[in-house]
Short mmCIF file of C-alpha atoms in Angstrom, two decimals:
data_model
loop_
_atom_site.label_atom_id
_atom_site.label_comp_id
_atom_site.label_asym_id
_atom_site.label_seq_id
_atom_site.Cartn_x
_atom_site.Cartn_y
_atom_site.Cartn_z
CA MET D 1 125.87 97.20 121.55
CA ASN D 2 126.39 100.97 121.60
CA LYS D 3 125.60 101.98 125.19
CA ASN D 4 125.22 105.62 124.21
CA GLU D 5 122.72 105.01 121.43
CA PRO D 6 119.78 107.44 121.71
CA MET D 7 116.89 105.83 123.59
CA GLN D 8 114.38 106.60 120.87
CA ASP D 9 116.49 104.76 118.28
CA VAL D 10 116.66 101.72 120.54
CA LYS D 11 112.90 101.73 121.09
CA ASN D 12 112.10 102.26 117.42
CA ARG D 13 114.30 99.37 116.39
CA ARG D 14 112.99 96.91 118.97
CA ASP D 15 109.33 97.88 118.61
CA GLY D 16 109.64 97.87 114.82
CA VAL D 17 111.09 94.36 114.67
CA LEU D 18 108.49 93.04 117.13
CA ARG D 19 105.66 94.68 115.16
CA ALA D 20 106.96 93.22 111.88
CA PHE D 21 106.77 89.69 113.37
CA VAL D 22 103.36 90.11 115.02
CA ASP D 23 101.73 91.82 112.01
CA SER D 24 103.05 89.22 109.56
CA VAL D 25 100.61 86.65 110.99
CA PRO D 26 96.98 87.36 109.94
CA PHE D 27 95.65 85.03 112.66
CA HIS D 28 96.83 87.44 115.39
CA LYS D 29 94.42 90.07 114.09
CA PHE D 30 91.58 87.52 113.89
CA MET D 31 92.11 86.67 117.58
CA GLY D 32 92.93 90.19 118.83
CA ILE D 33 96.39 89.04 119.96
CA ASP D 34 99.06 91.69 120.49
CA PHE D 35 102.41 91.89 122.32
CA GLU D 36 103.76 94.42 124.83
CA ARG D 37 107.49 94.80 125.37
CA LYS D 38 109.61 95.88 128.36
CA GLY D 39 113.27 95.56 127.31
CA ASP D 40 113.44 92.04 125.93
CA GLU D 41 110.50 90.78 128.00
CA LEU D 42 107.27 90.17 126.09
CA THR D 43 103.73 89.95 127.43
CA ALA D 44 101.07 88.71 125.04
CA VAL D 45 97.59 90.23 125.31
CA MET D 46 94.42 88.65 123.91
CA HIS D 47 91.90 91.49 123.75
CA TYR D 48 88.45 90.27 124.63
CA THR D 49 85.79 90.10 121.92
CA PRO D 50 82.51 88.13 122.17
CA LYS D 51 83.60 85.76 119.40
CA LEU D 52 86.19 84.22 121.78
CA ILE D 53 83.40 82.69 123.88
CA GLY D 54 83.05 78.90 123.94
CA ASN D 55 80.19 78.40 126.35
CA PRO D 56 77.48 80.99 125.64
CA MET D 57 75.36 79.96 128.66
CA VAL D 58 77.96 81.01 131.21
CA GLU D 59 80.13 83.25 128.94
CA ARG D 60 83.51 81.56 129.28
CA LEU D 61 86.45 81.71 126.85
CA HIS D 62 86.70 78.84 124.35
CA GLY D 63 89.44 76.36 125.28
CA GLY D 64 90.58 76.23 121.66
CA GLY D 65 91.03 80.00 121.59
CA THR D 66 93.02 79.83 124.81
CA ALA D 67 95.24 77.10 123.33
CA ALA D 68 95.77 79.25 120.23
CA PHE D 69 96.73 82.24 122.39
CA LEU D 70 99.33 80.25 124.35
CA GLU D 71 100.78 78.76 121.15
CA SER D 72 101.13 82.22 119.57
CA THR D 73 102.83 83.52 122.70
CA ALA D 74 105.38 80.69 122.54
CA ILE D 75 106.09 81.13 118.81
CA ILE D 76 106.55 84.91 118.89
CA THR D 77 108.66 84.74 122.07
CA LEU D 78 110.94 82.15 120.43
CA ALA D 79 111.25 84.17 117.20
CA TRP D 80 111.94 87.33 119.20
CA ARG D 81 114.63 85.60 121.25
CA SER D 82 116.26 84.25 118.08
CA ILE D 83 116.53 87.63 116.38
CA TRP D 84 117.54 89.63 119.47
CA SER D 85 121.35 89.41 119.13
CA ALA D 86 121.37 90.18 115.41
CA MET D 87 118.89 93.02 115.95
CA GLU D 88 120.97 94.59 118.73
CA ALA D 89 124.14 94.24 116.64
CA GLY D 90 122.45 96.34 113.96
CA GLU D 91 122.40 93.45 111.48
CA VAL D 92 118.64 93.49 110.93
CA ASP D 93 117.28 95.74 108.19
CA LEU D 94 113.94 96.94 109.55
CA ALA D 95 112.75 98.27 106.18
CA LYS D 96 113.25 94.79 104.68
CA LEU D 97 111.46 93.13 107.60
CA GLU D 98 108.51 95.48 107.23
CA SER D 99 108.28 94.71 103.52
CA GLY D 100 107.92 91.03 104.38
CA ALA D 101 111.47 89.61 104.31
CA LEU D 102 111.06 87.99 107.73
CA PRO D 103 112.92 84.95 109.03
CA SER D 104 110.63 81.87 109.13
CA LEU D 105 108.76 81.39 112.40
CA PRO D 106 109.36 78.32 114.61
CA LYS D 107 106.95 75.43 113.85
CA THR D 108 104.94 73.69 116.56
CA ILE D 109 105.77 70.00 117.04
CA ASP D 110 103.36 69.49 119.95
CA ILE D 111 101.68 71.56 122.64
CA THR D 112 99.80 70.49 125.76
CA THR D 113 97.39 72.98 127.28
CA ASP D 114 96.33 72.64 130.89
CA TYR D 115 93.03 74.38 131.70
CA LEU D 116 93.27 75.47 135.30
CA ARG D 117 90.20 77.72 135.59
CA PRO D 118 87.43 78.93 133.30
CA GLY D 119 88.52 81.91 131.16
CA LEU D 120 86.46 84.99 132.00
CA PRO D 121 85.00 87.32 129.36
CA ARG D 122 87.80 89.90 129.61
CA ASP D 123 91.39 90.45 128.38
CA ALA D 124 93.93 87.69 128.96
CA TYR D 125 97.73 87.90 129.32
CA ALA D 126 100.50 85.38 128.78
CA ARG D 127 104.25 85.06 129.08
CA ALA D 128 106.47 82.32 127.70
CA THR D 129 109.62 80.91 129.29
CA VAL D 130 112.08 79.20 126.98
CA ASN D 131 113.37 76.30 129.07
CA ARG D 132 115.61 74.97 126.35
CA ALA D 133 116.50 76.38 122.95
CA GLY D 134 118.77 74.09 120.99
CA ARG D 135 119.85 74.48 117.39
CA ARG D 136 116.90 72.37 116.20
CA TYR D 137 114.38 72.01 119.01
CA ALA D 138 113.03 74.31 121.69
CA SER D 139 110.96 73.54 124.79
CA VAL D 140 108.73 76.37 125.98
CA HIS D 141 106.40 76.84 128.96
CA VAL D 142 103.63 79.44 128.81
CA GLU D 143 101.57 80.89 131.67
CA ALA D 144 98.32 82.79 131.15
CA TRP D 145 96.34 84.87 133.60
CA GLN D 146 93.57 87.47 133.69
CA ASP D 147 93.03 89.51 136.86
CA ASN D 148 95.91 88.31 139.03
CA ARG D 149 99.38 87.40 137.79
CA GLU D 150 99.63 84.66 140.43
CA VAL D 151 96.28 83.09 139.52
CA LEU D 152 96.81 81.28 136.21
CA PHE D 153 93.78 80.25 134.17
CA ALA D 154 95.83 78.15 131.73
CA GLN D 155 99.38 76.96 131.16
CA ALA D 156 101.01 75.08 128.30
CA THR D 157 104.19 73.24 127.45
CA GLY D 158 105.20 72.89 123.83
CA HIS D 159 108.04 71.75 121.61
CA PHE D 160 109.02 73.69 118.53
CA LEU D 161 111.20 73.17 115.48
CA MET D 162 113.56 76.10 115.01
CA PRO D 163 113.58 77.58 111.50
CA ASP D 164 117.30 77.53 110.59
CA VAL D 165 117.33 73.79 109.99
CA GLN D 166 113.98 73.55 108.24
CA LYS D 167 114.11 72.55 104.62
CA LYS D 168 113.72 75.45 102.22
CA PRO D 169 110.79 74.92 99.84
CA MET J 1 77.44 57.48 113.02
CA ALA J 2 74.54 59.54 111.78
CA LYS J 3 73.61 62.92 110.48
CA PRO J 4 73.47 65.35 113.41
CA THR J 5 70.07 66.24 114.87
CA PRO J 6 69.19 69.96 114.60
CA GLN J 7 70.19 70.36 118.25
CA GLU J 8 73.56 68.69 117.67
CA ALA J 9 74.12 70.64 114.45
CA SER J 10 73.45 73.91 116.30
CA PHE J 11 76.51 73.31 118.55
CA THR J 12 78.86 75.23 116.23
CA GLU J 13 76.20 77.92 115.63
CA ILE J 14 75.69 78.76 119.31
CA THR J 15 79.39 78.54 120.20
CA PRO J 16 80.78 81.93 119.14
CA LEU J 17 84.37 80.88 118.41
CA CYS J 18 83.21 77.84 116.37
CA LYS J 19 80.89 80.10 114.40
CA ALA J 20 83.63 82.71 113.83
CA LEU J 21 85.88 79.94 112.46
CA GLY J 22 83.07 78.66 110.19
CA MET J 23 82.89 75.16 111.73
CA THR J 24 79.97 72.85 110.91
CA VAL J 25 78.91 69.54 112.48
CA THR J 26 78.78 66.90 109.74
CA ASP J 27 78.32 63.70 111.75
CA VAL J 28 77.69 62.47 115.30
CA GLY J 29 77.54 59.03 116.91
CA HIS J 30 77.64 57.49 120.39
CA GLY J 31 80.54 59.47 121.78
CA THR J 32 81.88 60.50 118.36
CA ALA J 33 81.65 63.67 116.28
CA THR J 34 82.93 64.99 112.95
CA PHE J 35 83.37 68.67 112.06
CA SER J 36 84.36 70.58 108.97
CA MET J 37 86.20 73.95 108.95
CA PRO J 38 86.75 76.02 105.79
CA TYR J 39 90.11 77.46 104.75
CA ASP J 40 90.20 81.20 105.46
CA LYS J 41 93.06 83.64 104.71
CA ALA J 42 92.33 85.42 108.01
CA LEU J 43 93.61 82.30 109.81
CA ILE J 44 97.04 82.20 108.13
CA GLY J 45 99.96 81.59 110.48
CA ASP J 46 102.75 81.28 107.91
CA PRO J 47 102.65 84.23 105.51
CA ASP J 48 105.16 82.58 103.13
CA THR J 49 103.07 79.50 102.40
CA GLY J 50 99.48 80.47 103.30
CA VAL J 51 99.35 77.61 105.82
CA ILE J 52 96.89 78.33 108.62
CA HIS J 53 98.07 78.86 112.21
CA GLY J 54 98.08 75.98 114.68
CA GLY J 55 95.52 77.91 116.74
CA PRO J 56 92.43 77.27 114.57
CA VAL J 57 93.46 73.59 114.31
CA SER J 58 93.58 73.45 118.13
CA ALA J 59 90.18 75.12 118.34
CA LEU J 60 88.74 72.61 115.83
CA LEU J 61 90.16 69.58 117.70
CA ASP J 62 89.05 70.95 121.09
CA SER J 63 85.53 71.65 119.80
CA VAL J 64 84.99 68.34 118.03
CA SER J 65 86.30 66.47 121.10
CA GLY J 66 83.96 68.51 123.32
CA LEU J 67 80.89 67.60 121.25
CA ALA J 68 81.92 63.91 121.24
CA VAL J 69 81.84 64.09 125.06
CA ILE J 70 78.49 65.93 125.14
CA VAL J 71 76.78 63.37 122.85
CA HIS J 72 78.21 60.40 124.77
CA PRO J 73 75.19 58.27 125.83
CA GLU J 74 76.28 58.24 129.47
CA ASN J 75 76.86 61.98 129.70
CA LYS J 76 74.31 63.91 131.71
CA SER J 77 75.47 67.51 131.47
CA GLN J 78 77.88 70.00 129.90
CA THR J 79 81.64 69.54 129.70
CA ALA J 80 84.89 71.52 129.80
CA THR J 81 88.44 70.74 128.73
CA ILE J 82 90.81 69.68 131.51
CA ASP J 83 93.82 69.00 129.29
CA LEU J 84 94.44 68.83 125.55
CA ARG J 85 97.63 67.70 123.82
CA ILE J 86 98.04 68.42 120.11
CA ASP J 87 100.66 66.80 117.86
CA TYR J 88 101.22 68.60 114.56
CA MET J 89 102.15 66.07 111.92
CA ARG J 90 102.24 68.22 108.79
CA PRO J 91 101.17 71.72 107.75
CA ALA J 92 97.47 72.07 106.91
CA PRO J 93 97.49 72.25 103.06
CA ALA J 94 96.87 75.89 102.01
CA GLY J 95 93.43 76.36 100.50
CA GLU J 96 91.99 73.04 101.74
CA ASN J 97 89.07 72.69 104.14
CA LEU J 98 89.83 70.69 107.29
CA THR J 99 87.81 67.75 108.60
CA ALA J 100 88.18 66.55 112.18
CA HIS J 101 86.84 63.41 113.84
CA ALA J 102 86.81 62.75 117.58
CA GLU J 103 85.90 59.78 119.76
CA VAL J 104 85.53 59.27 123.47
CA TYR J 105 87.62 56.15 124.12
CA HIS J 106 87.17 55.85 127.86
CA THR J 107 85.02 57.34 130.60
CA THR J 108 85.12 57.27 134.37
CA ARG J 109 82.50 58.75 136.72
CA THR J 110 84.17 62.16 136.36
CA VAL J 111 86.47 62.18 133.32
CA ALA J 112 86.08 61.46 129.58
CA PHE J 113 89.23 60.65 127.57
CA THR J 114 89.20 61.62 123.91
CA ARG J 115 91.18 61.12 120.71
CA ALA J 116 90.79 63.30 117.63
CA THR J 117 92.39 63.65 114.19
CA ALA J 118 92.25 66.48 111.64
CA TRP J 119 93.04 66.21 107.93
CA GLY J 120 92.75 68.22 104.69
CA SER J 121 91.47 66.61 101.48
CA ASP J 122 93.38 63.35 102.11
CA PRO J 123 92.27 61.40 105.23
CA ASP J 124 95.49 59.36 105.01
CA LYS J 125 97.55 62.48 105.59
CA PRO J 126 96.60 63.72 109.06
CA VAL J 127 97.48 67.33 109.83
CA ALA J 128 97.21 66.98 113.61
CA GLN J 129 96.08 64.62 116.34
CA ALA J 130 94.80 65.46 119.80
CA THR J 131 94.28 63.57 123.02
CA GLY J 132 92.17 65.19 125.69
CA ALA J 133 90.71 64.83 129.14
CA PHE J 134 87.28 66.42 129.65
CA VAL J 135 84.97 67.03 132.58
CA PHE J 136 82.37 64.21 132.64
CA ASP J 137 79.29 63.62 134.77
CA LYS J 138 78.27 60.02 134.27
CA LYS J 139 74.66 58.86 134.47
CA GLU J 140 74.08 56.50 137.41
CA ALA J 141 73.46 52.86 136.47
CA THR J 142 69.73 52.11 136.70
CA SER J 143 69.97 48.47 137.75
#
């Protein structure tokens, strides 16, 4: 890493790579899911829209949508972690990524979502912690909150197959 | 197993996320439900293959399990998901509609336990399976 690299170049590279991953998945747009970055730390945001509601009588987020949000957070965080070293070493060609030549995303093996509180009709946030990332398998924990970071409304644990050992079609 | 009543069929219509994902109720029984969900390019999770994201599959399995709990003969109110585990067995075939079937396999006074499976055109090739625990409010025995 070049410690004297201009800050704007660093930001452009990191934000560009992150954007290429997030935008490559049409489902993120459908759900209003986006990612914010501070250094290497990602926070996923699910922007509230009325179609995310599951119980129209009391206006609460649909559990399936919440599960989808946590799964996306885990997958993008894993992909981001995998590309970080190569990206910082200048080995990632952003123009190629933007034109669609992205590494394959990790594949979900299983995910368990724990619904701690009803999701309110407003934006939701999530962060994923990679507890183990082996060559083939990764184990990830995700926490999601709305108003207060300490008050989780859902959490999930999932296992993922890392792309480098997946069979090429 | 029977065709859903208009009230049961309206479940996916009045639930905004189910409606946005195009789900329909095709069958309900005593603590069972079957849904269909069309393939839609907006739901793609793998741009290389056109396979849909795990998220809509989760939403489908959660929803169909939820209706199975609601139509359970001993249920007396609404429900909510406590916990849902999804196992992804193979990618959802690109371009194929998904079908999902759920059953309540056990209830206590306060909890309903569910199993659900989703598949594409071939029921022998499940795409994903789910086991769930749902909020349950059991009717009191009358005798």
